[in-house]
Short mmCIF file of C-alpha atoms and ligand atoms in Angstrom, two decimals:
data_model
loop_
_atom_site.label_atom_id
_atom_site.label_comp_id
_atom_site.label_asym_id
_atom_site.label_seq_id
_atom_site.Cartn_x
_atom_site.Cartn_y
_atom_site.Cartn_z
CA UNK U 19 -23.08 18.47 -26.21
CA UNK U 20 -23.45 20.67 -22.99
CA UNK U 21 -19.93 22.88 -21.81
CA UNK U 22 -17.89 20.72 -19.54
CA UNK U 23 -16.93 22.62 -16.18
CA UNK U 24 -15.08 21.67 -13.31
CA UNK U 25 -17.68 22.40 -10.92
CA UNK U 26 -20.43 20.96 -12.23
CA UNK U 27 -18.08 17.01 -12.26
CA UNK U 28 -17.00 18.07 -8.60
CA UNK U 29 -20.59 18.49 -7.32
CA UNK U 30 -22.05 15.44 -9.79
CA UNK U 31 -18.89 12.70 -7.68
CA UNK U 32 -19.62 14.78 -4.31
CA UNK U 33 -23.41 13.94 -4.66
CA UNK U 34 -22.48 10.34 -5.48
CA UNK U 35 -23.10 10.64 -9.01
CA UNK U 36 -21.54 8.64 -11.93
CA UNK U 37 -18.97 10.64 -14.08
CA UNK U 38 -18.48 9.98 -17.79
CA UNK U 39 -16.03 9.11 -19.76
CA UNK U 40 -15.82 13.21 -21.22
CA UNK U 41 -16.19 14.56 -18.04
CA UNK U 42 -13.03 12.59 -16.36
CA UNK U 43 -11.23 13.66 -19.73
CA UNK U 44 -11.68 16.82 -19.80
CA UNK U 45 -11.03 17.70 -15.82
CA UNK U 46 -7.67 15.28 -16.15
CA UNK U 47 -6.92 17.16 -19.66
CA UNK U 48 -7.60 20.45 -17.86
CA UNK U 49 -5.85 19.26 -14.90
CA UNK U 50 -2.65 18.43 -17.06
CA UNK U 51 -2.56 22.01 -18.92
CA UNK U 52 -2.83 23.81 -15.84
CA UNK U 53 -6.61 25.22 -16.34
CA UNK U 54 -8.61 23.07 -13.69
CA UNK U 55 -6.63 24.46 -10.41
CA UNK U 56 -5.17 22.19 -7.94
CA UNK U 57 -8.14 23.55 -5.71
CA UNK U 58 -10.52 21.76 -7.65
CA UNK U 59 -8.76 18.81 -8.68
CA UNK U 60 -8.32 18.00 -4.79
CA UNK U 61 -12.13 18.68 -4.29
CA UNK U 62 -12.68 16.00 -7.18
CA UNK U 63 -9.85 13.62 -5.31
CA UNK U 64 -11.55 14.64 -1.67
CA UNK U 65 -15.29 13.47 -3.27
CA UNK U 66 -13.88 10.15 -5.48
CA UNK U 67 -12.14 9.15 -1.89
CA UNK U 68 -16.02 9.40 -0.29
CA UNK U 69 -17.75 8.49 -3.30
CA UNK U 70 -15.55 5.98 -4.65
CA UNK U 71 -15.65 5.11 -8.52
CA UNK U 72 -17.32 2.54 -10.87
CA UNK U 73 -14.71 0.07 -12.81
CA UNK U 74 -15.86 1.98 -15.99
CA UNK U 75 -15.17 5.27 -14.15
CA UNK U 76 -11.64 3.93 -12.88
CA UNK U 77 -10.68 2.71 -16.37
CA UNK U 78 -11.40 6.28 -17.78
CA UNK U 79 -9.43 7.89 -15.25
CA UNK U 80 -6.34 5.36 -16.14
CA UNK U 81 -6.62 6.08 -19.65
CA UNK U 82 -6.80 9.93 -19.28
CA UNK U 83 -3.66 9.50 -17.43
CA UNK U 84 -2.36 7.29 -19.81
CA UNK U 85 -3.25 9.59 -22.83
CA UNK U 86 -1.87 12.97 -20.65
CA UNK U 87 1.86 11.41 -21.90
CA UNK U 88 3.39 8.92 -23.85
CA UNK U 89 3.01 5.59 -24.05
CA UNK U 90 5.97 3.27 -24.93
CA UNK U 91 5.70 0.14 -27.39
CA UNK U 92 8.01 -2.98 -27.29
CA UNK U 93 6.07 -4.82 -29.42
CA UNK U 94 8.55 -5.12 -31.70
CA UNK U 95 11.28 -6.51 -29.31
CA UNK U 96 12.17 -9.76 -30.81
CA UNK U 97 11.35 -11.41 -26.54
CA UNK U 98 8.15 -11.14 -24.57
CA UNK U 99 7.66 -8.49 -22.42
CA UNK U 100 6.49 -8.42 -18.63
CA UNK U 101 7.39 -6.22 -15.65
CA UNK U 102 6.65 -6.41 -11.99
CA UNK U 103 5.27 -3.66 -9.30
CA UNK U 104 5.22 -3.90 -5.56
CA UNK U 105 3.16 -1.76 -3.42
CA UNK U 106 6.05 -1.33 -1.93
CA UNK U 107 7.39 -2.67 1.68
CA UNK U 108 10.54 -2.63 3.96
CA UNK U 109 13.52 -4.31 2.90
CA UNK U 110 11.51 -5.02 -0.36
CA UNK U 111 14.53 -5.82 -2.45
CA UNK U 112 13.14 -8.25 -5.10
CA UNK U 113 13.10 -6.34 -8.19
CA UNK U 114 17.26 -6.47 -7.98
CA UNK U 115 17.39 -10.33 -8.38
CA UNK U 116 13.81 -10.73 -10.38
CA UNK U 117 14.78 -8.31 -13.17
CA UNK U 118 17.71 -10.35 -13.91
CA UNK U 119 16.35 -13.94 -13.25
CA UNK U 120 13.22 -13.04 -15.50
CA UNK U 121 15.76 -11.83 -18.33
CA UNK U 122 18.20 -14.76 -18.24
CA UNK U 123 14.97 -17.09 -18.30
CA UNK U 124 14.25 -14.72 -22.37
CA UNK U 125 11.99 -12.66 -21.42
CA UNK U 126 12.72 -8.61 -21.50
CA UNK U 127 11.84 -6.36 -18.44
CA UNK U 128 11.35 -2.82 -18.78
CA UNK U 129 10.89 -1.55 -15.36
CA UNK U 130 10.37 2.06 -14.74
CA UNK U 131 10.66 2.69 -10.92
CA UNK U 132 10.69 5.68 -8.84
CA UNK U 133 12.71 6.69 -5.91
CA UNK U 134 11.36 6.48 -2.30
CA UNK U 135 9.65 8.95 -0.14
CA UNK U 136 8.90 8.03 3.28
CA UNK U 137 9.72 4.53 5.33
CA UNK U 138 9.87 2.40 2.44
CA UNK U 139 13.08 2.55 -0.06
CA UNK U 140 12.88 2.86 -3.38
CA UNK U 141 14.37 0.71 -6.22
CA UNK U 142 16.70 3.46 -8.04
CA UNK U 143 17.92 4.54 -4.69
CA UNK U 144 19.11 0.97 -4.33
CA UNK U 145 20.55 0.67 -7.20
CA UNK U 146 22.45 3.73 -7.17
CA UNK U 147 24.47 2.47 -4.04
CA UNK U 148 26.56 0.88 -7.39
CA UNK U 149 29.29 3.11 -8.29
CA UNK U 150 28.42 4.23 -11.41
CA UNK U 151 25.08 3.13 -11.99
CA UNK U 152 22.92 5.84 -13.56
CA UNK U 153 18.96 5.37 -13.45
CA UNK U 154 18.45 7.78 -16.31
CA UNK U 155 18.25 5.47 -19.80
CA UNK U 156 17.26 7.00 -23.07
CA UNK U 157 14.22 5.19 -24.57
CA UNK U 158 17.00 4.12 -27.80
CA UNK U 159 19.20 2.80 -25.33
CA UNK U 160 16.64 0.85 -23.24
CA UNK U 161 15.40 -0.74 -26.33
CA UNK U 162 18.72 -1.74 -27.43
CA UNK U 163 19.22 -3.52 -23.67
CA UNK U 164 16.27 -5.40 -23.86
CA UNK U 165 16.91 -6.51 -27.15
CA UNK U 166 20.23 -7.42 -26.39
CA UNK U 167 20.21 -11.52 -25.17
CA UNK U 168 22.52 -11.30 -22.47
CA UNK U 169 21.16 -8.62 -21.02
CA UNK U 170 17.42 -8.17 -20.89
CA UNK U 171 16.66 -5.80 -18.07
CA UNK U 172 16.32 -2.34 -17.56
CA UNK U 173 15.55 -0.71 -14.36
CA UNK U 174 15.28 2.96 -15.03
CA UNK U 175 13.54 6.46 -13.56
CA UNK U 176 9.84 6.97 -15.64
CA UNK U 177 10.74 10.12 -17.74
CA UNK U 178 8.94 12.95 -17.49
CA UNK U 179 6.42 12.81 -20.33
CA UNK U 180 5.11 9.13 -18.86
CA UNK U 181 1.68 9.78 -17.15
CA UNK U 182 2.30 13.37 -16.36
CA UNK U 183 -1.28 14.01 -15.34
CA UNK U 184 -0.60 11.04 -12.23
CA UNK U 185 2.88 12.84 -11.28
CA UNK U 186 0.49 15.86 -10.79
CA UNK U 187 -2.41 14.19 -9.45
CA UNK U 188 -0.03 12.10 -6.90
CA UNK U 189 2.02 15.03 -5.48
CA UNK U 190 -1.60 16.71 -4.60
CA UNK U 191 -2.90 13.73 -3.07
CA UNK U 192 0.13 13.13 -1.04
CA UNK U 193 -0.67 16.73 0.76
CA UNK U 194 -4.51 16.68 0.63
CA UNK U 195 -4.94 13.66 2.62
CA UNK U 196 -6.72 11.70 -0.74
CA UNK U 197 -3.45 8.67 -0.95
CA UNK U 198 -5.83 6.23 0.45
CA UNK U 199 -8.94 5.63 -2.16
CA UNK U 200 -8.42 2.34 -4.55
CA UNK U 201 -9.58 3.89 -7.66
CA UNK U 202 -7.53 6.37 -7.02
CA UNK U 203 -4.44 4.33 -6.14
CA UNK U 204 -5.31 1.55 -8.97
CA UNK U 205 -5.63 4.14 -11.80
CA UNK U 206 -2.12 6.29 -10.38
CA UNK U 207 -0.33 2.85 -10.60
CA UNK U 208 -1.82 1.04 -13.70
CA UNK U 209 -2.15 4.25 -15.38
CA UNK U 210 2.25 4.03 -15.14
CA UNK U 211 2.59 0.76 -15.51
CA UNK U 212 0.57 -0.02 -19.15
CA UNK U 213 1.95 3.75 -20.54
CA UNK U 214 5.98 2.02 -20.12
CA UNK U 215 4.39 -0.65 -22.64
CA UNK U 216 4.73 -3.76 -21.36
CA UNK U 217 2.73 -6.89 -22.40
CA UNK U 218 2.03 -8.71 -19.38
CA UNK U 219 2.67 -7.63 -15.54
CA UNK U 220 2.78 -9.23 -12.01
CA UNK U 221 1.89 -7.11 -8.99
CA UNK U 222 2.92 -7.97 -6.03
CA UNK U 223 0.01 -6.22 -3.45
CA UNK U 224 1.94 -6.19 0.10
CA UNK U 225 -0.56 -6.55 3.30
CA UNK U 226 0.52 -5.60 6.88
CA UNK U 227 1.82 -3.39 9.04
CA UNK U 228 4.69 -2.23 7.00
CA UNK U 229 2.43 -1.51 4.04
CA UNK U 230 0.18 0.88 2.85
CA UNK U 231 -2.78 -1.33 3.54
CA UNK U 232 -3.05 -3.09 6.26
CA UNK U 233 -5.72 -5.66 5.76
CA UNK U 234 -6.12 -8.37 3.40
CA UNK U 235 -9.57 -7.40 2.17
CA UNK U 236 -8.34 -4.19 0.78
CA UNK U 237 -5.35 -5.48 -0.48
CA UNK U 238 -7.72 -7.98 -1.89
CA UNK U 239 -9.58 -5.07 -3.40
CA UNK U 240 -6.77 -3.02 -4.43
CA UNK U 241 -5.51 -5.74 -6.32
CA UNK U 242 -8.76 -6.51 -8.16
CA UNK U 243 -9.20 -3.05 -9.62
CA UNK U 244 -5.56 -3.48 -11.05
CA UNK U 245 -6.01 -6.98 -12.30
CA UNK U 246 -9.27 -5.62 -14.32
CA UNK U 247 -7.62 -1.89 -14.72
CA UNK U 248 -4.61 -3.91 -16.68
CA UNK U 249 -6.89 -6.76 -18.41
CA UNK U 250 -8.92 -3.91 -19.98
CA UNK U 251 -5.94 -2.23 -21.25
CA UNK U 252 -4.94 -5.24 -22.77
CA UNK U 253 -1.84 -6.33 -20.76
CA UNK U 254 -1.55 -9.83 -19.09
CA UNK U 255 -1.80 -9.02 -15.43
CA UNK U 256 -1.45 -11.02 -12.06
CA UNK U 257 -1.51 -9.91 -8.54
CA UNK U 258 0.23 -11.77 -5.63
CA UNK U 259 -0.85 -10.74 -1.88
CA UNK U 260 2.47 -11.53 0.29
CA UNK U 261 2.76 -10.48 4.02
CA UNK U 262 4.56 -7.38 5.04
CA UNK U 263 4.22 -7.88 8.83
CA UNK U 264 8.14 -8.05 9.31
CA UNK U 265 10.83 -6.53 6.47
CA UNK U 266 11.74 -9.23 3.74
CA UNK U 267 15.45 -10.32 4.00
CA UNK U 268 17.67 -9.38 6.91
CA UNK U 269 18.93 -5.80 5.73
CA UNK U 270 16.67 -2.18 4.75
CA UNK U 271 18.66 0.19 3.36
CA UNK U 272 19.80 0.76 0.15
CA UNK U 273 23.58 -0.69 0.14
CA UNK U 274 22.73 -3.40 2.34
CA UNK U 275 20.15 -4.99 0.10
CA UNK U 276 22.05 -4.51 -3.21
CA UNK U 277 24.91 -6.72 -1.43
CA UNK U 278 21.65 -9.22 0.15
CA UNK U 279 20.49 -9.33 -3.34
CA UNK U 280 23.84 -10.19 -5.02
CA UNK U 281 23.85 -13.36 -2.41
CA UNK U 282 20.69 -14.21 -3.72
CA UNK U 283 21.75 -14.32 -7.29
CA UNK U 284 24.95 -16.10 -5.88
CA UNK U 285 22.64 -18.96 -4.74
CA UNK U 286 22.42 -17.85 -1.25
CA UNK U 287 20.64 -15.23 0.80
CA UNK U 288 17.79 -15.37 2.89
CA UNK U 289 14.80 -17.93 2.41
CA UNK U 290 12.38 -15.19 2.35
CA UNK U 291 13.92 -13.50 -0.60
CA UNK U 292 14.61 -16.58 -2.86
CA UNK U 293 10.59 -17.74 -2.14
CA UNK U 294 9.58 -14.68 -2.95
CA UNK U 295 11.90 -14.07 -6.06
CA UNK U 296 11.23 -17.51 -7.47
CA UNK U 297 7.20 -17.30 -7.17
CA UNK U 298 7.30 -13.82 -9.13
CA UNK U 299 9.58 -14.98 -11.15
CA UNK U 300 7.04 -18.03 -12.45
CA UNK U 301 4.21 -15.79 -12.68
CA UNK U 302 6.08 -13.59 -14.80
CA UNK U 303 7.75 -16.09 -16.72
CA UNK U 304 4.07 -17.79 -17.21
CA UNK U 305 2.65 -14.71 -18.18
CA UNK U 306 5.63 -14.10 -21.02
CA UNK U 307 4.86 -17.87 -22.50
CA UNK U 308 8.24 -19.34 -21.59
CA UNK U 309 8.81 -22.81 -20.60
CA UNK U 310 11.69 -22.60 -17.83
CA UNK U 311 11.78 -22.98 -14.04
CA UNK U 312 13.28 -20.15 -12.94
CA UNK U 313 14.68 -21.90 -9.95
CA UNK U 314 17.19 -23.88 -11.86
CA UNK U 315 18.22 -20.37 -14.04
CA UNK U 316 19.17 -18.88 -10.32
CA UNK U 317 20.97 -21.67 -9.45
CA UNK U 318 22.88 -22.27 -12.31
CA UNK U 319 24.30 -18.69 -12.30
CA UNK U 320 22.85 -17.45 -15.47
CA UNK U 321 20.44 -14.89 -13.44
CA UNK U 322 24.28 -13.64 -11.75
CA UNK U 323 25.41 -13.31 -15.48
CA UNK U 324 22.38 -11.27 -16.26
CA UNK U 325 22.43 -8.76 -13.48
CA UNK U 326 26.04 -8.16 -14.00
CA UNK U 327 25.56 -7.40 -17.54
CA UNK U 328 22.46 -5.19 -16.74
CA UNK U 329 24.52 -3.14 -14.20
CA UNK U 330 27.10 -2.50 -16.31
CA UNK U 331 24.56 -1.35 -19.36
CA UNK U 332 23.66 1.44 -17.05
CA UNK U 333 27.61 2.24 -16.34
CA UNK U 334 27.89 0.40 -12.80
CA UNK U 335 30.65 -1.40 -11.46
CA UNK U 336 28.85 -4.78 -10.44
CA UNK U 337 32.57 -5.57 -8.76
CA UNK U 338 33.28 -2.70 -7.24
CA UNK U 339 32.90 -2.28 -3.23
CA UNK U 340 29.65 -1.42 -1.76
CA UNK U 341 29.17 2.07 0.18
CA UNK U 342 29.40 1.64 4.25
CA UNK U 343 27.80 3.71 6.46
CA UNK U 344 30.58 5.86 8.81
CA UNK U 345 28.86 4.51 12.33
CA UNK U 346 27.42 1.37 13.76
CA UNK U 347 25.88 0.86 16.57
CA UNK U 348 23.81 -2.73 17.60
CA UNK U 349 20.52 -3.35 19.21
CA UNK U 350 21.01 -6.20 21.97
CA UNK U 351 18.07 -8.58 23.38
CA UNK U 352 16.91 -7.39 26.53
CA UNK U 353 15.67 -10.85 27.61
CA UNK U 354 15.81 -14.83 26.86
CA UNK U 355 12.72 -16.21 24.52
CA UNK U 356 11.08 -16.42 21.18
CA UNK U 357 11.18 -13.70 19.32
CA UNK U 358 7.78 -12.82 17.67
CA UNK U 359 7.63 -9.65 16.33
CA UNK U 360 9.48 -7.59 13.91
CA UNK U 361 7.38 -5.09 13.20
CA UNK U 362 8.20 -3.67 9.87
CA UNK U 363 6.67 -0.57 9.95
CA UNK U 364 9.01 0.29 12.83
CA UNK U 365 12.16 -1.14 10.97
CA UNK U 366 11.47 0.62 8.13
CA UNK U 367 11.34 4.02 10.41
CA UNK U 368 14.34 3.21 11.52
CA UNK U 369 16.22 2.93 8.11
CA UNK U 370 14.42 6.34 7.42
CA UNK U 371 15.55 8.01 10.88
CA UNK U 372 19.62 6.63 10.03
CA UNK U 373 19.54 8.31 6.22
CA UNK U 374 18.25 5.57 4.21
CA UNK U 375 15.61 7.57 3.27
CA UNK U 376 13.98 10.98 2.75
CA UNK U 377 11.59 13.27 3.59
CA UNK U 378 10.92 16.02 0.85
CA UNK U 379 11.36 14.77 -2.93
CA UNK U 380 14.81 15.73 -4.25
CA UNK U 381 16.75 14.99 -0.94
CA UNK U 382 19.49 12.99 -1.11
CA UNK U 383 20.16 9.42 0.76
CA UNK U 384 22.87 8.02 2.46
CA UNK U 385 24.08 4.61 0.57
CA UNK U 386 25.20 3.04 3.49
CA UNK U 387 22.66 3.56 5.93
CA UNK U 388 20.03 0.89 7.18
CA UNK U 389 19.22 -1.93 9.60
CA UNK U 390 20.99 -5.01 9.62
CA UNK U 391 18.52 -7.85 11.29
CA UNK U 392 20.43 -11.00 13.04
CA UNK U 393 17.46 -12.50 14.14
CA UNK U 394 13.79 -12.86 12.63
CA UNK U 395 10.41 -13.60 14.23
CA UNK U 396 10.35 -17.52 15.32
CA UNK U 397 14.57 -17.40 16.16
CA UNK U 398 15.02 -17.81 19.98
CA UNK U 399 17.52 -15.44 21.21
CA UNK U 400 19.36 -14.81 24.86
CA UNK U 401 19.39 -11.42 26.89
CA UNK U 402 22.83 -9.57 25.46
CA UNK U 403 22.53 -11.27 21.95
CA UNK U 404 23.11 -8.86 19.02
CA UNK U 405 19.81 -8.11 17.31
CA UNK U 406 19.80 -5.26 14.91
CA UNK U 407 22.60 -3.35 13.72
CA UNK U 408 22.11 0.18 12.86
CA UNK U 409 24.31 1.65 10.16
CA UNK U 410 24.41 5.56 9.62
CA UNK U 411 26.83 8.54 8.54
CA UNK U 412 24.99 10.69 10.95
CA UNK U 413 25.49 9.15 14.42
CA UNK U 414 23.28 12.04 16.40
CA UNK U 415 20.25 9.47 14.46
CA UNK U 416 21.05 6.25 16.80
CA UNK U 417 18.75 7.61 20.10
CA UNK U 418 15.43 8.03 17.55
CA UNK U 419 16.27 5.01 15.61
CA UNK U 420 16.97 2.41 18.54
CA UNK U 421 13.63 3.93 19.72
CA UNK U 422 11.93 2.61 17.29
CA UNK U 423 13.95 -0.33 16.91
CA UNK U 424 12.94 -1.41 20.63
CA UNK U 425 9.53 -0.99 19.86
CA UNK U 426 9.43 -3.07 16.12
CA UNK U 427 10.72 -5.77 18.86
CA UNK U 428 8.72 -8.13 20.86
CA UNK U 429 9.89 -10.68 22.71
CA UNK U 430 7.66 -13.70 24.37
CA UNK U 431 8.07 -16.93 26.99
CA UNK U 432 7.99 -20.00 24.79
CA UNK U 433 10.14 -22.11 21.97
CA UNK U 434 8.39 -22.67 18.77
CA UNK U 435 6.42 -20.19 16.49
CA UNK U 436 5.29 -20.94 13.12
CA UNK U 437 6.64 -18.95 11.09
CA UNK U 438 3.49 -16.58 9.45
CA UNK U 439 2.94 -17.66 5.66
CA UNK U 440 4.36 -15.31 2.97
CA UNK U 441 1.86 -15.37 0.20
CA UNK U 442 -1.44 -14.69 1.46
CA UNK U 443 -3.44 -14.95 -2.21
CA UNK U 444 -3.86 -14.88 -5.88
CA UNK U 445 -5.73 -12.70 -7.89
CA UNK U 446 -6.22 -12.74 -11.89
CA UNK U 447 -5.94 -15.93 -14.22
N1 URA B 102 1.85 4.38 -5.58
C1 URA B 102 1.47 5.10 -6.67
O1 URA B 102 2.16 5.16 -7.67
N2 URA B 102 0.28 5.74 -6.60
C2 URA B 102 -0.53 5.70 -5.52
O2 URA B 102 -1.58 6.28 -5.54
C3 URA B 102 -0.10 4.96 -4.39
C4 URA B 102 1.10 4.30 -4.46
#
């Protein structure tokens, strides 16, 4: 067998070149210990973004990934497994109410999130707007939860021996200008997702302005490669492509959508949010072999049962008061008319600007702060009518948020708009 060198697998991708299977486990193996240097490993990133990858090529990387760690096993659990992953969007609450729902329908979901960087929030920094509530769940305990009936759900942080070689390979990419390559982003995501061990999994792949990919043919794309990246591997998986044009819900910020996703489970909340929660919910629920509508296990209260159990596994309060933010100030209509834009990208900058999110990994968040939304594209509203509500401890933030507040907002002349369809398509069985 002829010496593997980093060099030699940089120039063979940069030339356009197939790598094999030893090749991409020996640079991610080297890559892992520390002897291929983040020089070269970016090179390799740099020429796989040009180059691009074969499925066999992505499927190696995913499992070098996979192998740089360890990989959990429920199989033993005496309920089905299946977990759900968004790409991630503004106000993109669901997992609170699906994790829940999905348990209270029998089937167990170990979700391993992360905490947000940039405009979009993430789940544990939701959650830990709860008094109490601790992300960090030994992999004894989290067994015990899922096993446990009237619980069922775990959402916890991804410790640190699950897909190390991705945590590495991510933090480069994020500062080499290589994010944006779908082998790259299918094998970083999959590569997590089938190491926490679960049998079947529903990916939500969000498309717009306020995601990561703004057109439905990548999306499309990006959701293939994981359908096949997770088939191969052996786990059940579905992707949904749902619109992220405008934020989900009416609230972005961490507080404000653990109390929009308690309405939900309370049989309320916004249309958006139950559609979306529901659909996922019957993939999943499809996927896990169970015969129950998960609509009538959200409306009977038996989801509400569930998420107030699971809160309280992780040492939350699920009745004590939510965190407020210190300062509001509210965003009025400048005109009469239709509005028909929300832009979502813009919201979510917003919820960033007021403390609902950070900027270098490690910072902390404000619990409170976020954007409240009283009207949504297709409501007619009247010059001087509240619109957005900005919530933050740090008031000095309301001149750059309402800036980009006023520009998420568009106003037109007319009376009707029809409303722009949530799920956009379907990919996997
Ligand atoms: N999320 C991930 O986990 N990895 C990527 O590459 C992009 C988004």
């Amino acid at each position: 067998m002829t010496a593997l060198d980093a060099v030699s697998i940089i120039t063979t991708k940069r030339d356009g070149g197939e790598l094999s299977d030893a090749q991409i486990d020996w640079v991610v193996d080297g890559f892992t210990r520390g002897e291929v240097a983040d020089e070269q490993m970016s090179a390799l990133a740099m020429a796989i973004v040009w180059r691009g990858m074969t499925r066999r090529e992505t499927a190696a990387l995913t499992a070098a990934m996979i192998a740089s760690g360890q990989r959990m096993d429920f199989t033993d659990l005496p309920r089905p497994t299946v977990d759900k992953h968004s790409t991630g969007g503004v106000g993109d609450k669901i997992t609170l109410p699906l994790a829940p729902l999905v348990a209270a329908c029998g089937a167990a979901v170990p979700q391993l999130s992360g905490r947000g960087l940039g405009h979009t929030g993430g789940t544990l920094d939701k959650l830990e707007a709860i008094a109490g509530w601790r992300a960090e769940v030994p992999v004894s305990r989290m067994r015990e939860i899922l096993a446990d009936p009237g619980i069922g759900a775990v959402v916890c942080a991804a410790g640190a021996d699950l897909a190390p070689a991705d945590k590495r390979l991510y933090a480069l990419r994020d500062v080499t200008g290589t994010v944006e390559s779908i082998p790259l982003i299918a094998s970083s995501i999959m590569s997590k997702k089938i190491a926490e061990g679960t049998a079947a999994l529903v990916l939500d792949v969000k498309v717009g302005s306020g995601a990561f990919l703004k057109t439905l043919d990548t999306a499309r794309e990006l959701a293939t490669a994981m359908v096949e990246l997770g088939t191969d591997a052996g786990v059940r998986t579905v992707a949904l492509l749902t619109a992220m044009d405008t934020p989900l819900g009416r609230t972005a910020g961490n507080a404000l959508e653990v109390a929009e996703s308690v309405e939900v489970l309370a049989g309320g909340g916004p249309a958006d949010v139950v559609e979306l929660t529901v659909t996922l919910a019957r993939e999943m629920v499809a996927l896990a072999g169970l015969d129950v509508d998960p609509a009538d296990v959200l409306r009977d209260g038996r989801a509400m049962d569930h998420w107030r159990a699971m809160v309280r596994a992780q040492g939350g309060d699920p009745d004590a008061p939510l965190p407020t933010a210190q300062h509001t100030e509210t965003v009025l209509a400048e005109r009469d008319g239709l509005l028909t834009g929300l832009d979502a990208w813009d919201v979510g900058l917003a919820a960033w600007r007021l403390g609902a999110g950070r900027t270098r990994q490690g910072d902390p968040v404000q619990h409170g702060a976020g954007v409240e939304m009283h009207a949504k594209p297709g409501d007619s509203v009247a010059a001087g009518q509240p619109l957005l509500t900005m919530h933050t401890d740090t008031p000095e933030a309301f001149r750059r948020a309402s800036a980009a507040l006023r520009a998420a907002i568009t106003i037109e002349a007319g009376s009707a708009l029809s409303r722009g369809a949530l799920m956009l398509g379907r990919v996997g069985v």
